[in-house]
């Protein structure tokens, strides 16, 4: 061990290399610890024995010196090793991203499997035995749930539900087809291919084991799909199709697996059994979903009361989800579907209830756990490959691989042909190719194979591993260039602006209305009904306080604004905040108190009766925000953390701050500045906004634009005021009349309260480095 | 199409509508039945109240109803009804513009025009700022008579 320790501080060149070395060091520690320390242990224990063996003599004679430094490894061996594995996995992940060339060519999953192979090889050489790390219990209970929960919580509901028919078809019918096709044909191959030189007699493998094998191997794996698809950024439709299929086919896999296992035990199949199988499939799928939904509602309900103990809010989310998974597993229901249902059901309500920090915590924890899990799974796959004894039978292996591919292609093409008759947006050949090619197998298949009790377990396992390797390596590596080659539509990177959101909803209403006129109970009709039911009953129960009543748009907007405010303050500058921010946001809670007139007063007419204040506030919000705002809803990408909107917003922020400083500097020189170009968004947008805003300012008496008075000194914002006050510094850039009038147009008409102005002055203070004179684009001139 | 031709007898301008809108005969028949259902007094044409009854809970119901009626008209007869609904058929890819035939109702252009008209309430050919704002605000509230406002869900 000392030799290893001295080995460490050498070779500093290259970060990647040193990390790799660190990783290897950890490996070595892992390997040798068990060996050497055990001997040490034996030594110490024998010492203790002798110590206690002769109590009498010991006290007088050779008294052992007090053990200043001792080693007791066995007590901490298990957590120690686990920690080492996780550390290894994370370091590997780090290392890969530091070597950009490699990570562009090879998907991460391949690299991780290779590392696993390497580690497995080293362990085998060192100790001639590899710990069975990918035992099914560890996999199904610890490694898989975080990934699935991450996927389910951030599942993009809208595209998922819109394509649910297609996804179900692929998941259910496609998997069934695959299972029977592969199982049946592999049996045929086994019967035909009688290799006299091989030690395995293939014809021994009965039809049922073959079908079982087929059912294991046919399921598309969500972990592998996620890992590979996230790096290729294809368009949302394809992503959700393949990914949704990989999630939902778990039900099918579970049923088929148990079914065939039962059949193998009992030895015979009857028609009744087949029927029972069908029934059991429905039970497994629907039961899983129901269990998940139940726990999801529980979680939502619990989160309603957590306003005083914000710290443990994320814990509830995780615990309820895990309980959903485990409960489903108890009853042999589909745990994956349960987890997805739980996450998807609880999310809208929980997000309305929990604090901003809790939301961030949940997001980051989920990403972290799922990332680590995924890494570990792939590494363990590599290790497990080295571990088992393999029965190589070339006929079996190659035919399995070929059959899987063929089955997948035929299945996808056939199903698409049928599905396209019912779809409005048809699936093109390119889409079909990607879907077929994206059918990756992964660790779930391996784990299911691992727990087989069949006598042919070894050969099945080998074949499964071969298929997994083939799909992950070959398909995983080539899918990216193929996507480029075929010019498949990529993901639309920008997030939806509020503007798009509104118009999409407009069109939704339109389509619902047309459906109503035609008397057609279509997609939109049911969605509308669900929304209305949600509004009326569910939200009242599950969302705390008066947040259930306020328009979602406003609540969403306020959260956004608060996040903006926090970031602005944190970035050290007092650059101007969004104008409506001070009105309602407090640092602790989002308790909008806009409505001084109670908006709950019933109105008699059928037209939308908004209180003037509300309506104007909404108008205000919309007017000043027809731009791309950061939404905190879309983060189902595994690597979102790298391109986190918060981080890109940070650069935005710095830019804004600088522009604000230049602006204020300009303002000093102008006296009669009616409107201020807002330093956000594209020049076009700002121009458009400005045009509208200047109009608003110039004609305050115009019919649709009454003046708005937003009470800045509301009791809710003492915190915010205090924080901002800290930022105020006397820079000599006092804001005189121009600034106030320029700022004021946003918040009020001609009536400026004195305190309003003061606060605005604080807000517009540029911050410490005002002398920075940088050269940037002049904002467009002000139209009058 | 012999049999369907005979069953279209009850439909005014049935043949011509088939060609014009591209609906299948079965669909046209169904729409006719629906039209008759909505037309409670069997007048042969619909008034705005008939349509509004279906759209009472839709925040843009009045706009949709308005889209059916040509400016100045009080009633809509079946051919107009079908022509408006023809906008909602899926676009056909093989349609090429040859200048001779009028653009079919389900072409992208016509769809866009239809949507534009929903925004452009005063039909001056432009969407003014106020019109846009109206759309924006009505979208955030549902219409519910006699009760408090029910805000709409932002879909995630």
Short mmCIF file of N, CA, C and O in Angstrom, two decimals, chain A residues 157-158 424 426 496 501-503 505-507 509-514 516-520 531-532 534-536 539-540 549-554 599-611 614-615 618-619 622-623 626 633 692 695-696 704-705, chain B residues 30-31 34-35 37-38 46 51 54-65 67-68 81 84-85 88 90-91 93 114-115 118-119 129-156:
data_model
loop_
_atom_site.label_atom_id
_atom_site.label_comp_id
_atom_site.label_asym_id
_atom_site.label_seq_id
_atom_site.Cartn_x
_atom_site.Cartn_y
_atom_site.Cartn_z
N UNK A 157 -44.63 16.11 -21.24
CA UNK A 157 -45.94 15.47 -21.25
C UNK A 157 -46.63 15.68 -22.58
O UNK A 157 -47.24 14.77 -23.12
N UNK A 158 -46.51 16.87 -23.10
CA UNK A 158 -47.32 17.17 -24.27
C UNK A 158 -46.99 16.30 -25.47
O UNK A 158 -47.87 15.65 -26.02
N UNK A 424 -51.63 12.19 -38.27
CA UNK A 424 -51.69 13.36 -39.14
C UNK A 424 -50.30 13.68 -39.64
O UNK A 424 -50.09 13.93 -40.82
N UNK A 426 -47.17 12.19 -40.60
CA UNK A 426 -46.74 10.81 -40.86
C UNK A 426 -45.27 10.62 -40.53
O UNK A 426 -44.48 11.56 -40.52
N UNK A 496 -39.51 27.45 -25.63
CA UNK A 496 -40.67 28.17 -26.13
C UNK A 496 -40.86 29.46 -25.37
O UNK A 496 -40.84 29.49 -24.16
N UNK A 501 -46.17 30.04 -26.56
CA UNK A 501 -47.05 29.33 -25.64
C UNK A 501 -48.49 29.79 -25.83
O UNK A 501 -49.42 29.01 -25.94
N UNK A 502 -48.64 31.10 -25.90
CA UNK A 502 -49.99 31.65 -25.99
C UNK A 502 -50.64 31.27 -27.31
O UNK A 502 -51.80 30.86 -27.35
N UNK A 503 -49.88 31.40 -28.37
CA UNK A 503 -50.50 31.11 -29.65
C UNK A 503 -50.78 29.63 -29.83
O UNK A 503 -51.77 29.25 -30.46
N UNK A 505 -51.72 27.78 -27.47
CA UNK A 505 -52.97 27.53 -26.78
C UNK A 505 -54.16 28.07 -27.54
O UNK A 505 -55.25 27.49 -27.50
N UNK A 506 -53.93 29.17 -28.20
CA UNK A 506 -55.00 29.71 -29.02
C UNK A 506 -55.45 28.66 -30.03
O UNK A 506 -56.65 28.39 -30.20
N UNK A 507 -54.49 28.08 -30.69
CA UNK A 507 -54.84 27.08 -31.69
C UNK A 507 -55.46 25.85 -31.07
O UNK A 507 -56.34 25.22 -31.66
N UNK A 509 -57.44 25.92 -28.52
CA UNK A 509 -58.84 26.26 -28.32
C UNK A 509 -59.62 26.20 -29.61
O UNK A 509 -60.77 25.76 -29.65
N UNK A 510 -58.95 26.67 -30.66
CA UNK A 510 -59.62 26.67 -31.95
C UNK A 510 -59.99 25.25 -32.34
O UNK A 510 -61.14 24.97 -32.73
N UNK A 511 -59.04 24.37 -32.22
CA UNK A 511 -59.30 23.00 -32.63
C UNK A 511 -60.33 22.34 -31.73
O UNK A 511 -61.17 21.57 -32.19
N UNK A 512 -60.27 22.65 -30.45
CA UNK A 512 -61.29 22.11 -29.56
C UNK A 512 -62.66 22.61 -29.97
O UNK A 512 -63.63 21.86 -30.01
N UNK A 513 -62.72 23.91 -30.28
CA UNK A 513 -64.00 24.46 -30.68
C UNK A 513 -64.53 23.81 -31.93
O UNK A 513 -65.72 23.46 -32.03
N UNK A 514 -63.66 23.62 -32.90
CA UNK A 514 -64.11 23.00 -34.14
C UNK A 514 -64.56 21.57 -33.88
O UNK A 514 -65.55 21.10 -34.43
N UNK A 516 -65.84 20.56 -31.18
CA UNK A 516 -67.15 20.63 -30.54
C UNK A 516 -68.24 20.88 -31.55
O UNK A 516 -69.34 20.32 -31.47
N UNK A 517 -67.95 21.75 -32.50
CA UNK A 517 -68.96 22.03 -33.51
C UNK A 517 -69.28 20.78 -34.32
O UNK A 517 -70.43 20.49 -34.63
N UNK A 518 -68.24 20.05 -34.64
CA UNK A 518 -68.48 18.85 -35.44
C UNK A 518 -69.03 17.71 -34.62
O UNK A 518 -69.36 16.66 -35.14
N UNK A 519 -69.08 17.92 -33.33
CA UNK A 519 -69.56 16.84 -32.49
C UNK A 519 -68.60 15.69 -32.42
O UNK A 519 -68.97 14.56 -32.17
N UNK A 520 -67.34 16.00 -32.58
CA UNK A 520 -66.36 14.92 -32.66
C UNK A 520 -65.61 14.83 -31.36
O UNK A 520 -65.01 15.78 -30.91
N UNK A 531 -58.29 19.03 -18.59
CA UNK A 531 -57.81 20.29 -18.04
C UNK A 531 -58.83 20.93 -17.14
O UNK A 531 -58.52 21.45 -16.07
N UNK A 532 -60.06 20.89 -17.59
CA UNK A 532 -61.09 21.55 -16.80
C UNK A 532 -61.33 20.82 -15.48
O UNK A 532 -61.51 21.43 -14.44
N UNK A 534 -59.11 19.12 -13.96
CA UNK A 534 -57.93 19.44 -13.19
C UNK A 534 -58.10 20.77 -12.46
O UNK A 534 -57.89 20.90 -11.27
N UNK A 535 -58.52 21.75 -13.23
CA UNK A 535 -58.73 23.08 -12.70
C UNK A 535 -59.71 23.06 -11.54
O UNK A 535 -59.50 23.62 -10.50
N UNK A 536 -60.81 22.37 -11.80
CA UNK A 536 -61.94 22.55 -10.90
C UNK A 536 -61.71 21.85 -9.58
O UNK A 536 -61.95 22.39 -8.52
N UNK A 539 -56.80 20.75 -8.53
CA UNK A 539 -55.87 21.78 -8.10
C UNK A 539 -56.24 22.34 -6.75
O UNK A 539 -55.38 22.68 -5.96
N UNK A 540 -57.54 22.41 -6.48
CA UNK A 540 -57.94 22.97 -5.21
C UNK A 540 -57.41 22.13 -4.07
O UNK A 540 -57.06 22.64 -3.01
N UNK A 549 -55.65 29.53 -7.27
CA UNK A 549 -56.63 30.34 -7.97
C UNK A 549 -55.98 31.27 -8.97
O UNK A 549 -56.62 31.77 -9.86
N UNK A 550 -54.71 31.51 -8.77
CA UNK A 550 -54.17 32.57 -9.61
C UNK A 550 -53.82 32.01 -10.97
O UNK A 550 -53.52 30.84 -11.12
N UNK A 551 -53.83 32.87 -11.93
CA UNK A 551 -53.52 32.40 -13.27
C UNK A 551 -52.12 31.82 -13.31
O UNK A 551 -51.18 32.39 -12.81
N UNK A 552 -52.04 30.68 -13.91
CA UNK A 552 -50.75 30.00 -13.94
C UNK A 552 -49.70 30.84 -14.60
O UNK A 552 -48.54 30.82 -14.23
N UNK A 553 -50.14 31.58 -15.55
CA UNK A 553 -49.19 32.40 -16.28
C UNK A 553 -48.53 33.40 -15.35
O UNK A 553 -47.33 33.61 -15.38
N UNK A 554 -49.34 33.99 -14.47
CA UNK A 554 -48.77 34.98 -13.57
C UNK A 554 -47.86 34.31 -12.57
O UNK A 554 -46.77 34.82 -12.28
N UNK A 599 -60.62 39.13 -6.73
CA UNK A 599 -60.98 38.70 -8.06
C UNK A 599 -62.01 37.60 -8.05
O UNK A 599 -62.44 37.12 -9.06
N UNK A 600 -62.38 37.22 -6.85
CA UNK A 600 -63.31 36.10 -6.80
C UNK A 600 -64.75 36.54 -6.86
O UNK A 600 -65.65 35.74 -6.80
N UNK A 601 -64.92 37.83 -6.99
CA UNK A 601 -66.31 38.28 -7.06
C UNK A 601 -66.95 37.73 -8.32
O UNK A 601 -66.41 37.84 -9.39
N UNK A 602 -68.07 37.14 -8.18
CA UNK A 602 -68.68 36.53 -9.38
C UNK A 602 -69.11 37.60 -10.37
O UNK A 602 -69.49 38.69 -10.00
N UNK A 603 -69.02 37.20 -11.57
CA UNK A 603 -69.48 38.14 -12.60
C UNK A 603 -70.63 37.49 -13.32
O UNK A 603 -70.75 36.27 -13.37
N UNK A 604 -71.43 38.31 -13.88
CA UNK A 604 -72.66 37.77 -14.42
C UNK A 604 -72.58 37.43 -15.89
O UNK A 604 -73.32 36.62 -16.39
N UNK A 605 -71.68 38.11 -16.58
CA UNK A 605 -71.72 37.95 -18.02
C UNK A 605 -70.88 36.79 -18.48
O UNK A 605 -70.06 36.27 -17.77
N UNK A 606 -71.11 36.45 -19.71
CA UNK A 606 -70.39 35.29 -20.24
C UNK A 606 -69.00 35.65 -20.73
O UNK A 606 -68.18 34.80 -20.98
N UNK A 607 -68.74 36.91 -20.87
CA UNK A 607 -67.43 37.29 -21.39
C UNK A 607 -66.42 37.31 -20.25
O UNK A 607 -66.79 37.42 -19.10
N UNK A 608 -65.18 37.19 -20.58
CA UNK A 608 -64.17 37.18 -19.53
C UNK A 608 -64.21 38.45 -18.72
O UNK A 608 -64.04 39.54 -19.24
N UNK A 609 -64.46 38.28 -17.47
CA UNK A 609 -64.53 39.42 -16.59
C UNK A 609 -63.28 39.46 -15.75
O UNK A 609 -63.18 38.80 -14.72
N UNK A 610 -62.33 40.19 -16.21
CA UNK A 610 -61.14 40.34 -15.38
C UNK A 610 -61.25 41.63 -14.64
O UNK A 610 -61.76 42.61 -15.16
N UNK A 611 -60.74 41.65 -13.46
CA UNK A 611 -60.67 42.95 -12.81
C UNK A 611 -59.66 43.77 -13.58
O UNK A 611 -58.72 43.26 -14.16
N UNK A 614 -56.01 43.19 -12.72
CA UNK A 614 -55.48 41.92 -13.22
C UNK A 614 -55.23 41.98 -14.69
O UNK A 614 -54.19 41.57 -15.19
N UNK A 615 -56.22 42.48 -15.38
CA UNK A 615 -56.11 42.48 -16.82
C UNK A 615 -54.93 43.31 -17.26
O UNK A 615 -54.15 42.92 -18.12
N UNK A 618 -51.71 41.58 -16.59
CA UNK A 618 -51.39 40.56 -17.59
C UNK A 618 -50.91 41.21 -18.86
O UNK A 618 -49.93 40.79 -19.48
N UNK A 619 -51.60 42.29 -19.22
CA UNK A 619 -51.18 42.98 -20.42
C UNK A 619 -49.76 43.46 -20.29
O UNK A 619 -48.94 43.37 -21.20
N UNK A 622 -47.36 40.64 -20.56
CA UNK A 622 -47.21 40.14 -21.92
C UNK A 622 -46.50 41.15 -22.79
O UNK A 622 -45.67 40.82 -23.62
N UNK A 623 -46.83 42.38 -22.58
CA UNK A 623 -46.23 43.41 -23.42
C UNK A 623 -44.73 43.45 -23.23
O UNK A 623 -43.98 43.55 -24.16
N UNK A 626 -42.68 39.71 -24.58
CA UNK A 626 -42.80 38.95 -25.81
C UNK A 626 -41.40 38.63 -26.30
O UNK A 626 -40.93 39.10 -27.30
N UNK A 633 -39.20 24.42 -17.12
CA UNK A 633 -39.93 23.18 -17.23
C UNK A 633 -39.24 22.14 -18.09
O UNK A 633 -39.47 20.99 -17.95
N UNK A 692 -44.46 49.56 -29.26
CA UNK A 692 -45.68 49.45 -28.48
C UNK A 692 -45.59 50.26 -27.21
O UNK A 692 -46.53 50.89 -26.80
N UNK A 695 -45.92 53.98 -27.59
CA UNK A 695 -47.32 54.31 -27.76
C UNK A 695 -48.02 54.36 -26.42
O UNK A 695 -48.79 55.23 -26.13
N UNK A 696 -47.67 53.38 -25.62
CA UNK A 696 -48.33 53.32 -24.33
C UNK A 696 -48.01 54.55 -23.52
O UNK A 696 -48.82 55.06 -22.78
N UNK A 704 -57.30 51.34 -24.39
CA UNK A 704 -56.96 50.05 -23.81
C UNK A 704 -55.76 50.08 -22.89
O UNK A 704 -55.28 49.05 -22.46
N UNK A 705 -55.26 51.24 -22.66
CA UNK A 705 -54.04 51.29 -21.86
C UNK A 705 -54.21 52.21 -20.67
O UNK A 705 -53.64 53.28 -20.65
N UNK B 30 -71.93 12.87 -42.81
CA UNK B 30 -71.90 13.02 -41.36
C UNK B 30 -72.00 14.48 -40.96
O UNK B 30 -72.66 14.84 -39.99
N UNK B 31 -71.29 15.31 -41.73
CA UNK B 31 -71.36 16.73 -41.43
C UNK B 31 -72.78 17.26 -41.64
O UNK B 31 -73.26 18.12 -40.90
N UNK B 34 -74.79 16.39 -38.74
CA UNK B 34 -74.44 17.25 -37.62
C UNK B 34 -75.07 18.62 -37.80
O UNK B 34 -75.57 19.23 -36.84
N UNK B 35 -75.04 19.10 -39.03
CA UNK B 35 -75.64 20.39 -39.34
C UNK B 35 -77.11 20.38 -38.99
O UNK B 35 -77.64 21.31 -38.37
N UNK B 37 -78.50 18.49 -36.89
CA UNK B 37 -78.65 18.41 -35.45
C UNK B 37 -78.53 19.77 -34.80
O UNK B 37 -79.28 20.14 -33.89
N UNK B 38 -77.54 20.55 -35.28
CA UNK B 38 -77.33 21.87 -34.71
C UNK B 38 -78.48 22.81 -35.07
O UNK B 38 -78.82 23.71 -34.31
N UNK B 46 -77.98 27.92 -40.09
CA UNK B 46 -77.62 28.07 -38.67
C UNK B 46 -77.50 29.53 -38.32
O UNK B 46 -77.06 30.34 -39.13
N UNK B 51 -74.45 27.85 -32.85
CA UNK B 51 -73.05 27.47 -32.70
C UNK B 51 -72.52 27.85 -31.33
O UNK B 51 -71.71 27.13 -30.75
N UNK B 54 -72.63 25.35 -28.46
CA UNK B 54 -71.60 24.32 -28.33
C UNK B 54 -70.32 24.86 -27.75
O UNK B 54 -69.54 24.14 -27.15
N UNK B 55 -70.13 26.16 -27.96
CA UNK B 55 -68.82 26.70 -27.62
C UNK B 55 -68.88 27.56 -26.38
O UNK B 55 -68.08 28.46 -26.22
N UNK B 56 -69.82 27.28 -25.49
CA UNK B 56 -70.01 28.20 -24.38
C UNK B 56 -68.78 28.29 -23.49
O UNK B 56 -68.51 29.31 -22.90
N UNK B 57 -68.02 27.20 -23.42
CA UNK B 57 -66.92 27.23 -22.48
C UNK B 57 -65.59 27.54 -23.14
O UNK B 57 -64.55 27.50 -22.49
N UNK B 58 -65.62 27.83 -24.38
CA UNK B 58 -64.38 28.07 -25.09
C UNK B 58 -64.03 29.55 -25.02
O UNK B 58 -64.86 30.39 -25.32
N UNK B 59 -62.83 29.86 -24.59
CA UNK B 59 -62.51 31.28 -24.46
C UNK B 59 -62.51 32.04 -25.77
O UNK B 59 -62.69 33.25 -25.78
N UNK B 60 -62.29 31.33 -26.86
CA UNK B 60 -62.34 32.08 -28.10
C UNK B 60 -63.56 31.66 -28.92
O UNK B 60 -63.57 31.74 -30.13
N UNK B 61 -64.57 31.22 -28.19
CA UNK B 61 -65.75 30.73 -28.89
C UNK B 61 -66.37 31.76 -29.81
O UNK B 61 -66.77 31.44 -30.92
N UNK B 62 -66.41 33.00 -29.32
CA UNK B 62 -67.05 34.01 -30.16
C UNK B 62 -66.28 34.23 -31.45
O UNK B 62 -66.87 34.47 -32.51
N UNK B 63 -64.97 34.12 -31.37
CA UNK B 63 -64.19 34.28 -32.59
C UNK B 63 -64.45 33.15 -33.57
O UNK B 63 -64.55 33.35 -34.78
N UNK B 64 -64.51 31.94 -33.02
CA UNK B 64 -64.74 30.79 -33.91
C UNK B 64 -66.07 30.94 -34.60
O UNK B 64 -66.19 30.72 -35.81
N UNK B 65 -67.08 31.31 -33.80
CA UNK B 65 -68.39 31.48 -34.40
C UNK B 65 -68.33 32.55 -35.48
O UNK B 65 -68.90 32.40 -36.56
N UNK B 67 -65.98 33.26 -37.31
CA UNK B 67 -65.30 32.83 -38.52
C UNK B 67 -66.23 32.15 -39.49
O UNK B 67 -65.96 32.06 -40.68
N UNK B 68 -67.33 31.61 -38.96
CA UNK B 68 -68.25 30.92 -39.86
C UNK B 68 -69.11 31.88 -40.66
O UNK B 68 -69.57 31.57 -41.76
N UNK B 81 -70.92 26.23 -44.27
CA UNK B 81 -70.49 25.47 -43.10
C UNK B 81 -69.40 24.49 -43.49
O UNK B 81 -68.34 24.42 -42.87
N UNK B 84 -66.06 26.13 -44.52
CA UNK B 84 -65.20 26.56 -43.42
C UNK B 84 -64.51 25.35 -42.80
O UNK B 84 -63.30 25.37 -42.51
N UNK B 85 -65.27 24.29 -42.61
CA UNK B 85 -64.67 23.11 -41.98
C UNK B 85 -63.63 22.45 -42.88
O UNK B 85 -62.75 21.74 -42.39
N UNK B 88 -59.90 22.47 -42.25
CA UNK B 88 -59.23 21.66 -41.24
C UNK B 88 -58.85 20.29 -41.71
O UNK B 88 -58.43 19.46 -40.92
N UNK B 90 -56.42 17.58 -43.39
CA UNK B 90 -54.96 17.55 -43.48
C UNK B 90 -54.51 18.00 -44.86
O UNK B 90 -55.17 17.72 -45.85
N UNK B 91 -53.38 18.65 -44.91
CA UNK B 91 -52.90 19.12 -46.20
C UNK B 91 -52.48 17.94 -47.05
O UNK B 91 -51.96 16.95 -46.55
N UNK B 93 -50.04 16.52 -49.92
CA UNK B 93 -48.70 16.91 -50.36
C UNK B 93 -48.63 17.07 -51.86
O UNK B 93 -47.80 17.79 -52.38
N UNK B 114 -57.15 31.57 -42.64
CA UNK B 114 -58.25 31.34 -41.70
C UNK B 114 -57.82 31.72 -40.29
O UNK B 114 -58.54 32.41 -39.56
N UNK B 115 -56.62 31.25 -39.90
CA UNK B 115 -56.14 31.57 -38.56
C UNK B 115 -55.97 33.07 -38.40
O UNK B 115 -56.25 33.64 -37.34
N UNK B 118 -59.01 34.83 -37.52
CA UNK B 118 -59.43 34.71 -36.14
C UNK B 118 -58.79 35.78 -35.27
O UNK B 118 -59.36 36.21 -34.28
N UNK B 119 -57.60 36.15 -35.63
CA UNK B 119 -56.96 37.21 -34.86
C UNK B 119 -57.50 38.57 -35.26
O UNK B 119 -57.69 39.45 -34.42
N UNK B 129 -52.22 45.94 -32.62
CA UNK B 129 -51.65 45.60 -31.33
C UNK B 129 -52.74 45.25 -30.34
O UNK B 129 -52.60 44.33 -29.54
N UNK B 130 -53.81 45.99 -30.39
CA UNK B 130 -54.88 45.71 -29.43
C UNK B 130 -55.49 44.35 -29.68
O UNK B 130 -55.83 43.62 -28.75
N UNK B 131 -55.61 44.01 -30.94
CA UNK B 131 -56.18 42.69 -31.24
C UNK B 131 -55.29 41.59 -30.68
O UNK B 131 -55.76 40.61 -30.11
N UNK B 132 -53.99 41.78 -30.86
CA UNK B 132 -53.06 40.76 -30.35
C UNK B 132 -53.16 40.65 -28.84
O UNK B 132 -53.17 39.56 -28.26
N UNK B 133 -53.24 41.83 -28.20
CA UNK B 133 -53.33 41.79 -26.74
C UNK B 133 -54.61 41.12 -26.29
O UNK B 133 -54.65 40.43 -25.28
N UNK B 134 -55.67 41.36 -27.05
CA UNK B 134 -56.93 40.71 -26.68
C UNK B 134 -56.80 39.21 -26.73
O UNK B 134 -57.25 38.50 -25.84
N UNK B 135 -56.16 38.76 -27.79
CA UNK B 135 -55.96 37.31 -27.89
C UNK B 135 -55.17 36.82 -26.70
O UNK B 135 -55.49 35.82 -26.07
N UNK B 136 -54.11 37.56 -26.38
CA UNK B 136 -53.25 37.11 -25.29
C UNK B 136 -53.99 37.03 -23.99
O UNK B 136 -53.83 36.09 -23.23
N UNK B 137 -54.79 38.04 -23.70
CA UNK B 137 -55.43 38.02 -22.39
C UNK B 137 -56.60 37.06 -22.34
O UNK B 137 -56.81 36.39 -21.35
N UNK B 138 -57.35 36.97 -23.43
CA UNK B 138 -58.46 36.03 -23.34
C UNK B 138 -57.96 34.61 -23.23
O UNK B 138 -58.63 33.75 -22.69
N UNK B 139 -56.78 34.40 -23.69
CA UNK B 139 -56.26 33.05 -23.61
C UNK B 139 -55.94 32.61 -22.20
O UNK B 139 -55.84 31.43 -21.92
N UNK B 140 -55.71 33.57 -21.33
CA UNK B 140 -55.35 33.16 -19.99
C UNK B 140 -56.54 32.96 -19.10
O UNK B 140 -56.43 32.60 -17.96
N UNK B 141 -57.69 33.19 -19.61
CA UNK B 141 -58.87 32.99 -18.79
C UNK B 141 -59.93 32.20 -19.54
O UNK B 141 -60.14 32.38 -20.70
N UNK B 142 -60.56 31.35 -18.88
CA UNK B 142 -61.68 30.68 -19.52
C UNK B 142 -62.92 31.52 -19.31
O UNK B 142 -62.98 32.42 -18.50
N UNK B 143 -63.87 31.18 -20.06
CA UNK B 143 -65.13 31.88 -19.93
C UNK B 143 -66.06 31.05 -19.09
O UNK B 143 -66.29 29.90 -19.36
N UNK B 144 -66.54 31.60 -18.05
CA UNK B 144 -67.48 30.83 -17.25
C UNK B 144 -68.50 31.80 -16.73
O UNK B 144 -68.22 32.68 -15.94
N UNK B 145 -69.67 31.63 -17.18
CA UNK B 145 -70.68 32.59 -16.76
C UNK B 145 -71.05 32.33 -15.32
O UNK B 145 -71.07 31.19 -14.85
N UNK B 146 -71.33 33.35 -14.62
CA UNK B 146 -71.87 33.31 -13.28
C UNK B 146 -70.93 32.78 -12.21
O UNK B 146 -71.29 32.68 -11.07
N UNK B 147 -69.73 32.42 -12.62
CA UNK B 147 -68.81 31.94 -11.58
C UNK B 147 -67.52 32.74 -11.68
O UNK B 147 -67.31 33.49 -12.60
N UNK B 148 -66.64 32.51 -10.71
CA UNK B 148 -65.38 33.24 -10.78
C UNK B 148 -64.55 32.69 -11.92
O UNK B 148 -64.83 31.64 -12.46
N UNK B 149 -63.52 33.41 -12.21
CA UNK B 149 -62.71 33.05 -13.36
C UNK B 149 -61.94 31.78 -13.08
O UNK B 149 -61.47 31.56 -11.98
N UNK B 150 -61.80 31.00 -14.10
CA UNK B 150 -60.99 29.80 -13.97
C UNK B 150 -59.78 29.96 -14.87
O UNK B 150 -59.90 29.89 -16.08
N UNK B 151 -58.66 30.19 -14.29
CA UNK B 151 -57.49 30.37 -15.14
C UNK B 151 -57.12 29.07 -15.86
O UNK B 151 -57.43 28.00 -15.38
N UNK B 152 -56.46 29.24 -16.95
CA UNK B 152 -56.13 28.06 -17.75
C UNK B 152 -54.77 27.52 -17.37
O UNK B 152 -53.92 28.23 -16.90
N UNK B 153 -54.63 26.29 -17.64
CA UNK B 153 -53.37 25.63 -17.34
C UNK B 153 -52.32 26.01 -18.37
O UNK B 153 -52.59 26.01 -19.54
N UNK B 154 -51.13 26.30 -17.90
CA UNK B 154 -50.05 26.32 -18.89
C UNK B 154 -49.59 24.89 -19.03
O UNK B 154 -49.21 24.26 -18.07
N UNK B 155 -49.67 24.40 -20.24
CA UNK B 155 -49.20 23.03 -20.43
C UNK B 155 -47.69 23.03 -20.30
O UNK B 155 -47.03 23.98 -20.64
N UNK B 156 -47.20 21.93 -19.79
CA UNK B 156 -45.77 21.90 -19.56
C UNK B 156 -45.01 21.34 -20.76
O UNK B 156 -45.59 20.87 -21.68
#
